[in-house]
mmCIF file with all atom_site columns, C-alpha atoms and ligand atoms in Angstrom:
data_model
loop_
_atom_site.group_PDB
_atom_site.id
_atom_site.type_symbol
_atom_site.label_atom_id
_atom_site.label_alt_id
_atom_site.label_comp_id
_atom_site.label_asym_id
_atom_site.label_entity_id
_atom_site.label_seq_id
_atom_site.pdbx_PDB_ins_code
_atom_site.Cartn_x
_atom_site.Cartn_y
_atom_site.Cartn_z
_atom_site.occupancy
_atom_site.B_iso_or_equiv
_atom_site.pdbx_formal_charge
_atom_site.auth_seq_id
_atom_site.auth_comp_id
_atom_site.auth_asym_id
_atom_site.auth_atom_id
_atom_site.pdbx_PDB_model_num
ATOM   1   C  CA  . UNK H 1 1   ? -1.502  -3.037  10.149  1.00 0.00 ? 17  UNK H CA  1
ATOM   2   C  CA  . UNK H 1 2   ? -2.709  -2.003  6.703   1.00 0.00 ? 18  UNK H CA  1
ATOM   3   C  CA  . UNK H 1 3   ? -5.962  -1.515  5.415   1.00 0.00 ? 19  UNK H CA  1
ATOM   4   C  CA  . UNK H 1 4   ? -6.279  -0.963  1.610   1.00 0.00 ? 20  UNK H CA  1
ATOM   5   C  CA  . UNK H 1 5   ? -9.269  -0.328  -0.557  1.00 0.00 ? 21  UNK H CA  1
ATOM   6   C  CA  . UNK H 1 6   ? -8.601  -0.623  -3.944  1.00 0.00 ? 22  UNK H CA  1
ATOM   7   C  CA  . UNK H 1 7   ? -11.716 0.596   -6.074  1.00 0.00 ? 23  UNK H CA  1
ATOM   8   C  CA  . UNK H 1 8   ? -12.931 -0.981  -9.463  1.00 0.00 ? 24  UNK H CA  1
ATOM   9   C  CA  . UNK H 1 9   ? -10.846 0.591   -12.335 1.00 0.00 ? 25  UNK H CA  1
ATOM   10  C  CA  . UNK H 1 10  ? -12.432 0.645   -15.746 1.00 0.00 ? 26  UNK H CA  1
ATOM   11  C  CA  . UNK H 1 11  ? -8.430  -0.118  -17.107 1.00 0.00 ? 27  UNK H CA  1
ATOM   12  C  CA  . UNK H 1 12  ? -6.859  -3.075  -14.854 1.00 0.00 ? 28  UNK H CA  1
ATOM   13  C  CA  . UNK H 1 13  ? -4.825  -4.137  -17.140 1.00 0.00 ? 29  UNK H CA  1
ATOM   14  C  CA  . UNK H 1 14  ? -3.073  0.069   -17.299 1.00 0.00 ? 30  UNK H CA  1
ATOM   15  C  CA  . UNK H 1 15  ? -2.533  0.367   -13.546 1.00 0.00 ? 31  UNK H CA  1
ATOM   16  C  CA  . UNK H 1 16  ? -1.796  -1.678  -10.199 1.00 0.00 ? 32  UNK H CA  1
ATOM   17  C  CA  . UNK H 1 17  ? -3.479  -0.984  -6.661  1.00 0.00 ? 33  UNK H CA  1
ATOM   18  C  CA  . UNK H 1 18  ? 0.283   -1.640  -5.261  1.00 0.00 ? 34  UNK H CA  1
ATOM   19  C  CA  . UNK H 1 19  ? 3.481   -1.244  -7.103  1.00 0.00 ? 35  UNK H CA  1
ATOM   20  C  CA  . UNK H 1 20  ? 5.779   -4.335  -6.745  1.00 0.00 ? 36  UNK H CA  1
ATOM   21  C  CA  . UNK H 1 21  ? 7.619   -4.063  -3.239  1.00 0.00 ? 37  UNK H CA  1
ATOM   22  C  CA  . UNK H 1 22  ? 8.111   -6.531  -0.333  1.00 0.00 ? 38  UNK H CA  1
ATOM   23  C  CA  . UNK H 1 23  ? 7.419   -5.632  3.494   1.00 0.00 ? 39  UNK H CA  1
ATOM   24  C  CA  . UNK H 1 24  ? 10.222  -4.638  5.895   1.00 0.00 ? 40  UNK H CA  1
ATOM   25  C  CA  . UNK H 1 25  ? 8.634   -6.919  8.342   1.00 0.00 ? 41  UNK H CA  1
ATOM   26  C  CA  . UNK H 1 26  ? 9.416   -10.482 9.524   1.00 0.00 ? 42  UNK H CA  1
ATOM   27  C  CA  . UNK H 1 27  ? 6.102   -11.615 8.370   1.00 0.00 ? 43  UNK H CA  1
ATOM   28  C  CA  . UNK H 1 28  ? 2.768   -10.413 7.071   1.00 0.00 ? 44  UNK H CA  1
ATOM   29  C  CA  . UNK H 1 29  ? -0.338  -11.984 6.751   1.00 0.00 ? 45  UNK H CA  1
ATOM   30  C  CA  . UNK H 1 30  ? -2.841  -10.782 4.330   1.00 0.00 ? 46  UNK H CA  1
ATOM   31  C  CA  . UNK H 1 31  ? -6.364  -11.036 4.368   1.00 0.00 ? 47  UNK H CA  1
ATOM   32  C  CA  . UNK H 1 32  ? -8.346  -10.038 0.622   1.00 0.00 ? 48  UNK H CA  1
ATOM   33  C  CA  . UNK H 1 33  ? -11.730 -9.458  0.041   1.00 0.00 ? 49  UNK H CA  1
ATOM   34  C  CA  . UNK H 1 34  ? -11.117 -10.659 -3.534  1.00 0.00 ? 50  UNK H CA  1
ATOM   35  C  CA  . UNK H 1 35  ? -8.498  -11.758 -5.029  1.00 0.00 ? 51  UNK H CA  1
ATOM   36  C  CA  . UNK H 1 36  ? -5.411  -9.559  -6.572  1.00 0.00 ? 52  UNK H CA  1
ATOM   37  C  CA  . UNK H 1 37  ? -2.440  -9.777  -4.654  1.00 0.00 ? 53  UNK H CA  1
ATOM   38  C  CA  . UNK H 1 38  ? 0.339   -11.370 -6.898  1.00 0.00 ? 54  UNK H CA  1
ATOM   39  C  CA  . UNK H 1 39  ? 3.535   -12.564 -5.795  1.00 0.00 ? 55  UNK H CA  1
ATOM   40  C  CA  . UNK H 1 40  ? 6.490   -12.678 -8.422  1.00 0.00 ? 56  UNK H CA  1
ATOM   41  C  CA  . UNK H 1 41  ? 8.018   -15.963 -8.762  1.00 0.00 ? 57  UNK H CA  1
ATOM   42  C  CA  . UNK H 1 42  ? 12.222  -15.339 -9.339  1.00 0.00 ? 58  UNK H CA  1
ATOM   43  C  CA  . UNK H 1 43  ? 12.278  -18.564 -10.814 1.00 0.00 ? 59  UNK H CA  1
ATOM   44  C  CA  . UNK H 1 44  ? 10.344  -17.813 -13.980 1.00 0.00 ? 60  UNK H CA  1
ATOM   45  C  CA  . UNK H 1 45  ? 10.178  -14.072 -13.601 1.00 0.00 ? 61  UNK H CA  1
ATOM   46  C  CA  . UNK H 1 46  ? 6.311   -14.231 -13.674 1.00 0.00 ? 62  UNK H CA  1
ATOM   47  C  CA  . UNK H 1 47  ? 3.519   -13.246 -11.130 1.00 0.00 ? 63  UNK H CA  1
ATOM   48  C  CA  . UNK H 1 48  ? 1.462   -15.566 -9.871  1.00 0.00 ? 64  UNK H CA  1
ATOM   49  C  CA  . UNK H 1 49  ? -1.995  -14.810 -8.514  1.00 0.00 ? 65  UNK H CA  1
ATOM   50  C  CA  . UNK H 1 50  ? -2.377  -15.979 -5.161  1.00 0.00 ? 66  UNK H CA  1
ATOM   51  C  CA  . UNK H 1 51  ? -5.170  -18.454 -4.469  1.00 0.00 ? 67  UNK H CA  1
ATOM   52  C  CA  . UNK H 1 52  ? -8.362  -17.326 -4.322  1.00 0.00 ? 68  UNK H CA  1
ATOM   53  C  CA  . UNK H 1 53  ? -9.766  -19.289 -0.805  1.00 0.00 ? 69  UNK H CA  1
ATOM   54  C  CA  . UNK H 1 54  ? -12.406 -17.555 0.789   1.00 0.00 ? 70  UNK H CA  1
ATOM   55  C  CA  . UNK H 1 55  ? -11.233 -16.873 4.356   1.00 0.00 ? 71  UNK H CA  1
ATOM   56  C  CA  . UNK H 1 56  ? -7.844  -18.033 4.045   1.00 0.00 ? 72  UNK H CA  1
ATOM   57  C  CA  . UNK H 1 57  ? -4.611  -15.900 4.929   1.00 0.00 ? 73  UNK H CA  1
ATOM   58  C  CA  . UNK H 1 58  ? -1.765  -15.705 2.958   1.00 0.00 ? 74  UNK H CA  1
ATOM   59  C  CA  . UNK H 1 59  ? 1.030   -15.807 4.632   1.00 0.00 ? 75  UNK H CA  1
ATOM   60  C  CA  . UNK H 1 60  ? 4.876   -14.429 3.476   1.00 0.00 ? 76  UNK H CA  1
ATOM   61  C  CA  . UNK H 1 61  ? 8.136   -13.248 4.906   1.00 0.00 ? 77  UNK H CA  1
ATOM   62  C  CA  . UNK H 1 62  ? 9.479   -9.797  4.852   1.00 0.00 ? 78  UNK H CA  1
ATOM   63  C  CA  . UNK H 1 63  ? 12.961  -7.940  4.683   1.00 0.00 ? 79  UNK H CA  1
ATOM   64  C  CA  . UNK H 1 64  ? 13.274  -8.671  8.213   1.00 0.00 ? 80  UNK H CA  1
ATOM   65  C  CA  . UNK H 1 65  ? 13.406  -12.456 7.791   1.00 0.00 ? 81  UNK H CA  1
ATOM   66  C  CA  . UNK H 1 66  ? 16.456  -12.083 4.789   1.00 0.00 ? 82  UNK H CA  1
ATOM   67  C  CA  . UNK H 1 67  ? 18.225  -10.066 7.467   1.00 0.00 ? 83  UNK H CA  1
ATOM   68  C  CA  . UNK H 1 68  ? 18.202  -11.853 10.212  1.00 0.00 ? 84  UNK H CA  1
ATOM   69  C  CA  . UNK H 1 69  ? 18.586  -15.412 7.918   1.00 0.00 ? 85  UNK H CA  1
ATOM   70  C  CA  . UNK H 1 70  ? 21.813  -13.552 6.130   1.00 0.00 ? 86  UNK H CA  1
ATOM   71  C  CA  . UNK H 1 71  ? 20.350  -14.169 2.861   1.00 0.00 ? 87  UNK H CA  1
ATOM   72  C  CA  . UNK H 1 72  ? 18.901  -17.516 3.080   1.00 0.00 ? 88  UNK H CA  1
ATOM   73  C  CA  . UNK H 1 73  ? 15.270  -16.620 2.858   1.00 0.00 ? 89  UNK H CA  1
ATOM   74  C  CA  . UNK H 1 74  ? 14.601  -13.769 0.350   1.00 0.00 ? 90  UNK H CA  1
ATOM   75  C  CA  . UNK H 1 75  ? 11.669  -11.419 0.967   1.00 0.00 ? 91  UNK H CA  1
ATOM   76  C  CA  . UNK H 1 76  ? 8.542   -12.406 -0.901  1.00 0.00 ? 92  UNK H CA  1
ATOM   77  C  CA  . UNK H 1 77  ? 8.377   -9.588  -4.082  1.00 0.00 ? 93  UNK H CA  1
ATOM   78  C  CA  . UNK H 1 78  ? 4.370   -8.880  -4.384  1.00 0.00 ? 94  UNK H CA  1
ATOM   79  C  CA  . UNK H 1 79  ? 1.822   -6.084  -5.999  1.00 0.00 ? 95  UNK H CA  1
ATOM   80  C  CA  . UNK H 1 80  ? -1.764  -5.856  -5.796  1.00 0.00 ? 96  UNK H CA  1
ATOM   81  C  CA  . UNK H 1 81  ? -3.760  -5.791  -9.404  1.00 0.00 ? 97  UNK H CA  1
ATOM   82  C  CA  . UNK H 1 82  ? -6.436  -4.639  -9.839  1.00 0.00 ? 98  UNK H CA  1
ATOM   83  C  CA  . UNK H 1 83  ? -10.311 -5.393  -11.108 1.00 0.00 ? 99  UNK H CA  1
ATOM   84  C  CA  . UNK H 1 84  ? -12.856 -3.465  -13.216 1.00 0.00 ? 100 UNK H CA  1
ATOM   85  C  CA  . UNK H 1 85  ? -15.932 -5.170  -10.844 1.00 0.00 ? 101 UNK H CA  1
ATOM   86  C  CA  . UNK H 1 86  ? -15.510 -4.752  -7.615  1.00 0.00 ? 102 UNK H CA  1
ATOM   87  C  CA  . UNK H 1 87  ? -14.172 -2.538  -4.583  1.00 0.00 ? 103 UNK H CA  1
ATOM   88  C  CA  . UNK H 1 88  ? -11.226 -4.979  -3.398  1.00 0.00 ? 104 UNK H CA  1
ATOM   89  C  CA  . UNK H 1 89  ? -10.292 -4.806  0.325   1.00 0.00 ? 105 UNK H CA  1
ATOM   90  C  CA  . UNK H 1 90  ? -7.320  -6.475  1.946   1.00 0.00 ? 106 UNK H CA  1
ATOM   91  C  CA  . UNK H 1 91  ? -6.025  -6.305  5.498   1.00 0.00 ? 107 UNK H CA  1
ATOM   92  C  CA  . UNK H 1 92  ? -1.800  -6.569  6.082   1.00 0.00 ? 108 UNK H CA  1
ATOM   93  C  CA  . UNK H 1 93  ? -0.939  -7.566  9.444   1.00 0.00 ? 109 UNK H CA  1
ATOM   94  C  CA  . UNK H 1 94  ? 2.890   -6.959  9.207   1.00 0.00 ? 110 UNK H CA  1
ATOM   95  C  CA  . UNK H 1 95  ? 5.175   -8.058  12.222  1.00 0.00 ? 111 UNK H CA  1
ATOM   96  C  CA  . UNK H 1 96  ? 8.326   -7.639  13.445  1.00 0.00 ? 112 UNK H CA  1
ATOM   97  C  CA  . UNK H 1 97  ? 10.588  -5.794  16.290  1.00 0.00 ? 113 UNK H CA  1
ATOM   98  C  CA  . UNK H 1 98  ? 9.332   -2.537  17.963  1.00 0.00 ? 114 UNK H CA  1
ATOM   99  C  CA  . UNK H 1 99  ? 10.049  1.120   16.387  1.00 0.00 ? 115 UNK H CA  1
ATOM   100 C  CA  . UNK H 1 100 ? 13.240  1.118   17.557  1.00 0.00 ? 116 UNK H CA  1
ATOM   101 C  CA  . UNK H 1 101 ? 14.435  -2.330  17.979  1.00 0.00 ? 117 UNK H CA  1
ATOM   102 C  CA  . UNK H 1 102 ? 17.296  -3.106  15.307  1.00 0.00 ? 118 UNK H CA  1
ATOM   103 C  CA  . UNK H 1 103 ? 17.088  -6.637  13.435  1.00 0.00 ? 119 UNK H CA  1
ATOM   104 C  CA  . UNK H 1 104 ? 20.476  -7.696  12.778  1.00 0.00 ? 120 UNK H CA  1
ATOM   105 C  CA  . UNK H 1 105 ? 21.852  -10.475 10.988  1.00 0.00 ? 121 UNK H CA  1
ATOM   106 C  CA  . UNK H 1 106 ? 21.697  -13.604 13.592  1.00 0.00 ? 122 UNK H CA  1
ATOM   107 C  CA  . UNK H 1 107 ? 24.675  -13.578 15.034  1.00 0.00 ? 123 UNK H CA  1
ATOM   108 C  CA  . UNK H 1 108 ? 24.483  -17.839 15.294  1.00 0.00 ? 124 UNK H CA  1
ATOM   109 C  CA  . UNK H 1 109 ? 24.974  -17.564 11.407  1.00 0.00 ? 125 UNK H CA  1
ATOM   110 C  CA  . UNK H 1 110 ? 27.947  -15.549 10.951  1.00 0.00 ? 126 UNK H CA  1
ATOM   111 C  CA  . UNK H 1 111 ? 29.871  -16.967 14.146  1.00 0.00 ? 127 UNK H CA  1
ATOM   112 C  CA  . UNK H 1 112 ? 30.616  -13.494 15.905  1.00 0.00 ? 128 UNK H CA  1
ATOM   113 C  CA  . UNK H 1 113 ? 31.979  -12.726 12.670  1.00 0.00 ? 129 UNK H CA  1
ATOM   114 C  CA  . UNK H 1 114 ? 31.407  -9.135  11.274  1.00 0.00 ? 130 UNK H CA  1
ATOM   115 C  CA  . UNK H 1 115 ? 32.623  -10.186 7.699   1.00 0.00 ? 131 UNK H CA  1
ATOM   116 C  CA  . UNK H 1 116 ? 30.674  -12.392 6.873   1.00 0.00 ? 132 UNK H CA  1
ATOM   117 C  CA  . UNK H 1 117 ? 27.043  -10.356 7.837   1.00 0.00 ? 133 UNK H CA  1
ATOM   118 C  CA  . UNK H 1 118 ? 25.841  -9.369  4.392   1.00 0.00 ? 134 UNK H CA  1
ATOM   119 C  CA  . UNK H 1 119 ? 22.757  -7.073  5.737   1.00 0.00 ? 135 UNK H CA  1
ATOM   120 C  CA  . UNK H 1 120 ? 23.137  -3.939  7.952   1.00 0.00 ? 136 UNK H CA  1
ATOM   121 C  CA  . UNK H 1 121 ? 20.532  -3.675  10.850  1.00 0.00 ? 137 UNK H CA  1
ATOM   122 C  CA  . UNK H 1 122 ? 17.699  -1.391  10.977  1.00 0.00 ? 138 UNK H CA  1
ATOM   123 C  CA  . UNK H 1 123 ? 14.787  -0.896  12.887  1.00 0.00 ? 139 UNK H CA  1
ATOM   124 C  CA  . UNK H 1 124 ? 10.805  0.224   11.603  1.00 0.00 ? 140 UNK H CA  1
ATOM   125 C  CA  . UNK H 1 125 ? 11.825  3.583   12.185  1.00 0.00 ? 141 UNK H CA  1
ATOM   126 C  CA  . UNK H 1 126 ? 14.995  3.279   9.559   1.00 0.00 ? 142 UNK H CA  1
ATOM   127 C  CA  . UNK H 1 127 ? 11.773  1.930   7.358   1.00 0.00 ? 143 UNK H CA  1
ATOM   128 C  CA  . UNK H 1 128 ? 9.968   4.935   7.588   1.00 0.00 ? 144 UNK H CA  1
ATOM   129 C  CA  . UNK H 1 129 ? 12.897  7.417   7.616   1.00 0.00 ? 145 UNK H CA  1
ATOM   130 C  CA  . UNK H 1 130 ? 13.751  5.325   4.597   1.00 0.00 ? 146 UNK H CA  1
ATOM   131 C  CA  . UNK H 1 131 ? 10.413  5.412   2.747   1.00 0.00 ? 147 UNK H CA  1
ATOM   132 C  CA  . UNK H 1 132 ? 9.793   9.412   3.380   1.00 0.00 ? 148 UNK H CA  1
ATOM   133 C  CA  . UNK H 1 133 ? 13.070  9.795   1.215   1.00 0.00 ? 149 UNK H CA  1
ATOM   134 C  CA  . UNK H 1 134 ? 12.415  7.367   -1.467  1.00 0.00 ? 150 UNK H CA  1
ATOM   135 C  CA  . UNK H 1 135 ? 8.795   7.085   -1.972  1.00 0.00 ? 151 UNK H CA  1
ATOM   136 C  CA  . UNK H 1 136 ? 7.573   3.069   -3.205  1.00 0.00 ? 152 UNK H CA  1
ATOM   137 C  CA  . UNK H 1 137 ? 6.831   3.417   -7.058  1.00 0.00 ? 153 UNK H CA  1
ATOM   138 C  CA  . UNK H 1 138 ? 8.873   6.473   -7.665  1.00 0.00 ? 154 UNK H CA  1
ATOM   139 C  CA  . UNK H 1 139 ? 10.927  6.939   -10.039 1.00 0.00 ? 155 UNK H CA  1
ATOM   140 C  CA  . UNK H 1 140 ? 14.737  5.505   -8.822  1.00 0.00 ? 156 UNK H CA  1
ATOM   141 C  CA  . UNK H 1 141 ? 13.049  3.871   -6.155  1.00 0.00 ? 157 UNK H CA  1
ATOM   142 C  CA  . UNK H 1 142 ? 15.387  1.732   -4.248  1.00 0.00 ? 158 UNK H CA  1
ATOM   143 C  CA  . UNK H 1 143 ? 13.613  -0.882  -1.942  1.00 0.00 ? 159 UNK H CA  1
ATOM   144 C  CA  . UNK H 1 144 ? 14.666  -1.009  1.349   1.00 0.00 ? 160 UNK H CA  1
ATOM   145 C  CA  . UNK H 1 145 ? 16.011  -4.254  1.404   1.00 0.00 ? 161 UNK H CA  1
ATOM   146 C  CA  . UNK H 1 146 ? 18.788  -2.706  -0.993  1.00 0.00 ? 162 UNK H CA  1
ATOM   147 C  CA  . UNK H 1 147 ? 19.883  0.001   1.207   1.00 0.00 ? 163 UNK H CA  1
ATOM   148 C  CA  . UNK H 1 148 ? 20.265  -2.613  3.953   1.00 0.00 ? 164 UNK H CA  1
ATOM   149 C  CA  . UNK H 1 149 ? 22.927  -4.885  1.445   1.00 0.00 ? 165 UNK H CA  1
ATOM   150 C  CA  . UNK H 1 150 ? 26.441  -4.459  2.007   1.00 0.00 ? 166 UNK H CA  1
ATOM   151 C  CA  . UNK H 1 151 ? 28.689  -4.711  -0.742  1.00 0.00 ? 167 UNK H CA  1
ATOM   152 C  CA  . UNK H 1 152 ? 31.154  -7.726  -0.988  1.00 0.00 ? 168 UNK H CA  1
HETATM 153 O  O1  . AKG N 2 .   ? -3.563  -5.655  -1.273  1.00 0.00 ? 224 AKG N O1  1
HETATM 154 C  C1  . AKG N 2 .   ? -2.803  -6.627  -1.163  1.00 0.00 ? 224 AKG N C1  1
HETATM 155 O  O2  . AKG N 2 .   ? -3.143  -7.780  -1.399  1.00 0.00 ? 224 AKG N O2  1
HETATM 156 C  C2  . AKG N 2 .   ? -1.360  -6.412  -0.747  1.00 0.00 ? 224 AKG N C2  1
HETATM 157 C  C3  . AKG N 2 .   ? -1.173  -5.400  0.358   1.00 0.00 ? 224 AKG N C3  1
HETATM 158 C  C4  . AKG N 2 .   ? 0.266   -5.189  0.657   1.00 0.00 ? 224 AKG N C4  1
HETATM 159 O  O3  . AKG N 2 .   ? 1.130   -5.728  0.006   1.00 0.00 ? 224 AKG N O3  1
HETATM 160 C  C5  . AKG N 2 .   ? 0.691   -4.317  1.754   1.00 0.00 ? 224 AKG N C5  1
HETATM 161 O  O4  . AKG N 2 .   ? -0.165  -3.658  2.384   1.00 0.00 ? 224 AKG N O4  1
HETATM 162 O  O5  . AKG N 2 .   ? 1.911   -4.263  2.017   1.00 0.00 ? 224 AKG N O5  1
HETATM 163 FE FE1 . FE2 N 3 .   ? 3.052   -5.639  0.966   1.00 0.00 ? 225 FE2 N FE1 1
#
């Protein structure tokens, strides 16, 4: 679970609370204090503000759900903005497998057929071995959804 605070910024428009990225989970559900988080929309190329309904949690999959679907459902791209009135809190429960549990591409989909999987496996532990390396936001950065594609 995450807990973020994102304090008031005099310049929202200048700077993000989050960077875009998208969770390594299989889902996360989010919980804001206000609203912020934004959730890019591939078929426009804009961000969309999520709704603001007090109480309600937004719910989206992670890298671990494009894994184990082969592709079929993409990870949900999404950034937190930010506000120049008030401290912003949200709450990320993210789920998936145990440290070192390995999701794989489901094996239903491919048939027993290596070829054809178009994600190597990885556990949370690859995650964070993964994110010590190559730091969200950095310059270079390559998600870790992209280190899990394999090349056709
Ligand atoms: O602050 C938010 O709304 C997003 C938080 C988030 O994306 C995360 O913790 O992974
Ligand atoms: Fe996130």
């Amino acid at each position: 679970m995450a807990v973020n605070c994102y304090p008031p910024c005099p310049s929202p428009e200048l700077a993000l609370g989050l960077p875009p990225h998208s969770d390594y989970s299989c889902i996360t559900v989010v919980l804001q204090s206000t609203p912020g988080l934004e959730i890019f929309d591939p078929r426009d190329g804009t961000w969309k503000t999520a709704p603001d309904t007090r109480g309600a949690l937004q719910v989206h999959i992670g890298d671990h759900v494009e894994v184990l679907s082969n592709g079929t459902y993409k990870s949900v791209v999404h950034r937190a903005a930010l506000n120049s009135r008030k401290t912003r809190i949200s709450i990320a429960s993210l789920h998936s497998l145990g440290m070192d549990e390995k999701m794989g591409v489901a094996k239903e989909l491919v048939g027993g057929d290596e070829g054809k999987e178009r994600y190597r496996e990885s556990s949370f532990r690859d995650f964070l071995d993964s994110l010590s390396k190559n730091d969200i936001g950095t310059q270079g950065y390559k998600s870790f959804i992209d280190t899990l594609r394999i090349e056709k």
